[in-house]
Amino acid sequence: SLSPRKMGSHRAQVHSLLWRLLRTQKKVFRGDLPIQLKAREEIFSKFRENKSAPAEEVPNLIKEGIDADEFLLANVIQAEYNPDTGNYTQKIRPEHTREGDIPQGTPLERK
């Protein structure tokens, strides 16, 4: 994580964000170890890259991390190929549905 001297009062937030991102990548990429390892490597790389960031930049970096976490949860969908059918099966999580989405089973209008 970021250097304790540089992050001052943000130390707990930075530590919490690191663990939040690690939990999210584990959840989002469940069952795909190579991608999990790559995501984990990228998370640690970003934290190391910003280790010496000026204290005034830390809040923005925390916000970027939270935005990345929320993006992963809301937008990454795993799909598994079924060789018998030639189709992919999606693994939809509750985070993928939100107010305003078309409910499952709703027929689409054709124009």
mmCIF file of C-alpha atoms in Angstrom:
data_model
loop_
_atom_site.group_PDB
_atom_site.id
_atom_site.type_symbol
_atom_site.label_atom_id
_atom_site.label_comp_id
_atom_site.label_asym_id
_atom_site.label_seq_id
_atom_site.Cartn_x
_atom_site.Cartn_y
_atom_site.Cartn_z
ATOM 1 C CA SER A 1 0.000 0.000 0.000
ATOM 2 C CA LEU A 2 0.995 3.647 0.041
ATOM 3 C CA SER A 3 3.752 4.825 2.378
ATOM 4 C CA PRO A 4 2.400 5.521 5.922
ATOM 5 C CA ARG A 5 4.203 8.889 5.979
ATOM 6 C CA LYS A 6 2.579 10.015 2.749
ATOM 7 C CA MET A 7 -0.940 8.845 3.419
ATOM 8 C CA GLY A 8 -1.332 10.205 6.939
ATOM 9 C CA SER A 9 -4.977 9.850 7.950
ATOM 10 C CA HIS A 10 -5.764 7.808 4.833
ATOM 11 C CA ARG A 11 -3.831 4.721 5.945
ATOM 12 C CA ALA A 12 -6.913 2.734 7.008
ATOM 13 C CA GLN A 13 -8.806 3.694 3.830
ATOM 14 C CA VAL A 14 -5.909 2.612 1.604
ATOM 15 C CA HIS A 15 -5.538 -0.697 3.439
ATOM 16 C CA SER A 16 -9.299 -1.291 3.270
ATOM 17 C CA LEU A 17 -9.339 -0.487 -0.452
ATOM 18 C CA LEU A 18 -6.530 -2.962 -1.131
ATOM 19 C CA TRP A 19 -8.448 -5.780 0.561
ATOM 20 C CA ARG A 20 -11.707 -4.711 -1.094
ATOM 21 C CA LEU A 21 -10.109 -4.925 -4.551
ATOM 22 C CA LEU A 22 -8.543 -8.311 -3.752
ATOM 23 C CA ARG A 23 -11.922 -9.683 -2.605
ATOM 24 C CA THR A 24 -13.631 -8.279 -5.695
ATOM 25 C CA GLN A 25 -11.180 -9.821 -8.156
ATOM 26 C CA LYS A 26 -11.579 -13.151 -6.391
ATOM 27 C CA LYS A 27 -15.375 -12.912 -6.683
ATOM 28 C CA VAL A 28 -15.511 -11.573 -10.239
ATOM 29 C CA PHE A 29 -12.992 -14.058 -11.647
ATOM 30 C CA ARG A 30 -14.004 -17.051 -9.494
ATOM 31 C CA GLY A 31 -12.857 -20.303 -11.040
ATOM 32 C CA ASP A 32 -10.361 -18.654 -13.420
ATOM 33 C CA LEU A 33 -7.053 -18.828 -11.556
ATOM 34 C CA PRO A 34 -4.827 -17.383 -14.336
ATOM 35 C CA ILE A 35 -7.034 -14.270 -14.583
ATOM 36 C CA GLN A 36 -7.248 -13.992 -10.780
ATOM 37 C CA LEU A 37 -3.463 -14.033 -10.542
ATOM 38 C CA LYS A 38 -3.128 -11.438 -13.309
ATOM 39 C CA ALA A 39 -5.727 -9.168 -11.638
ATOM 40 C CA ARG A 40 -4.004 -9.563 -8.267
ATOM 41 C CA GLU A 41 -0.654 -8.695 -9.866
ATOM 42 C CA GLU A 42 -2.212 -5.579 -11.441
ATOM 43 C CA ILE A 43 -3.760 -4.472 -8.128
ATOM 44 C CA PHE A 44 -0.433 -4.765 -6.275
ATOM 45 C CA SER A 45 1.352 -3.061 -9.173
ATOM 46 C CA LYS A 46 -0.971 -0.026 -8.982
ATOM 47 C CA PHE A 47 -0.503 0.258 -5.233
ATOM 48 C CA ARG A 48 3.307 0.043 -5.593
ATOM 49 C CA GLU A 49 3.209 2.573 -8.441
ATOM 50 C CA ASN A 50 1.450 5.084 -6.179
ATOM 51 C CA LYS A 51 3.424 4.286 -3.031
ATOM 52 C CA SER A 52 5.122 7.679 -3.026
ATOM 53 C CA ALA A 53 2.152 9.729 -4.174
ATOM 54 C CA PRO A 54 1.823 13.157 -2.550
ATOM 55 C CA ALA A 55 -0.646 13.180 0.353
ATOM 56 C CA GLU A 56 -2.966 15.558 -1.512
ATOM 57 C CA GLU A 57 -3.364 12.975 -4.325
ATOM 58 C CA VAL A 58 -4.326 10.098 -2.015
ATOM 59 C CA PRO A 59 -8.086 10.921 -1.871
ATOM 60 C CA ASN A 60 -8.256 10.905 -5.691
ATOM 61 C CA LEU A 61 -6.341 7.626 -5.850
ATOM 62 C CA ILE A 62 -8.730 6.097 -3.313
ATOM 63 C CA LYS A 63 -11.695 7.280 -5.404
ATOM 64 C CA GLU A 64 -10.143 5.755 -8.546
ATOM 65 C CA GLY A 65 -9.737 2.455 -6.707
ATOM 66 C CA ILE A 66 -13.340 2.491 -5.497
ATOM 67 C CA ASP A 67 -14.528 3.322 -9.034
ATOM 68 C CA ALA A 68 -12.469 0.418 -10.427
ATOM 69 C CA ASP A 69 -13.931 -1.927 -7.805
ATOM 70 C CA GLU A 70 -17.502 -0.863 -8.606
ATOM 71 C CA PHE A 71 -16.841 -1.164 -12.347
ATOM 72 C CA LEU A 72 -15.570 -4.732 -11.963
ATOM 73 C CA LEU A 73 -18.570 -5.758 -9.892
ATOM 74 C CA ALA A 74 -21.149 -4.160 -12.183
ATOM 75 C CA ASN A 75 -19.679 -4.821 -15.615
ATOM 76 C CA VAL A 76 -17.550 -7.963 -15.692
ATOM 77 C CA ILE A 77 -19.510 -11.086 -16.541
ATOM 78 C CA GLN A 78 -17.883 -14.493 -16.813
ATOM 79 C CA ALA A 79 -18.960 -16.805 -19.586
ATOM 80 C CA GLU A 80 -18.281 -20.492 -20.013
ATOM 81 C CA TYR A 81 -18.156 -22.165 -23.396
ATOM 82 C CA ASN A 82 -20.317 -25.253 -23.783
ATOM 83 C CA PRO A 83 -18.782 -27.385 -26.554
ATOM 84 C CA ASP A 84 -21.955 -29.502 -26.802
ATOM 85 C CA THR A 85 -24.133 -26.551 -27.802
ATOM 86 C CA GLY A 86 -21.499 -24.178 -29.177
ATOM 87 C CA ASN A 87 -22.914 -21.465 -26.914
ATOM 88 C CA TYR A 88 -21.640 -19.547 -23.915
ATOM 89 C CA THR A 89 -23.341 -19.555 -20.527
ATOM 90 C CA GLN A 90 -23.150 -16.313 -18.564
ATOM 91 C CA LYS A 91 -22.706 -16.175 -14.821
ATOM 92 C CA ILE A 92 -24.920 -13.233 -13.808
ATOM 93 C CA ARG A 93 -24.496 -11.901 -10.262
ATOM 94 C CA PRO A 94 -26.957 -9.639 -8.386
ATOM 95 C CA GLU A 95 -24.599 -6.670 -8.943
ATOM 96 C CA HIS A 96 -25.302 -6.897 -12.677
ATOM 97 C CA THR A 97 -28.941 -5.949 -12.267
ATOM 98 C CA ARG A 98 -29.950 -2.521 -11.107
ATOM 99 C CA GLU A 99 -32.902 -0.196 -11.303
ATOM 100 C CA GLY A 100 -33.812 0.563 -14.885
ATOM 101 C CA ASP A 101 -32.623 -2.722 -16.361
ATOM 102 C CA ILE A 102 -35.038 -4.857 -18.343
ATOM 103 C CA PRO A 103 -36.360 -7.600 -16.046
ATOM 104 C CA GLN A 104 -35.570 -11.173 -17.041
ATOM 105 C CA GLY A 105 -38.267 -12.686 -19.243
ATOM 106 C CA THR A 106 -39.380 -9.334 -20.696
ATOM 107 C CA PRO A 107 -39.842 -9.705 -24.469
ATOM 108 C CA LEU A 108 -37.884 -7.187 -26.520
ATOM 109 C CA GLU A 109 -39.766 -5.059 -29.025
ATOM 110 C CA ARG A 110 -38.655 -5.427 -32.615
ATOM 111 C CA LYS A 111 -38.838 -2.441 -34.931
#
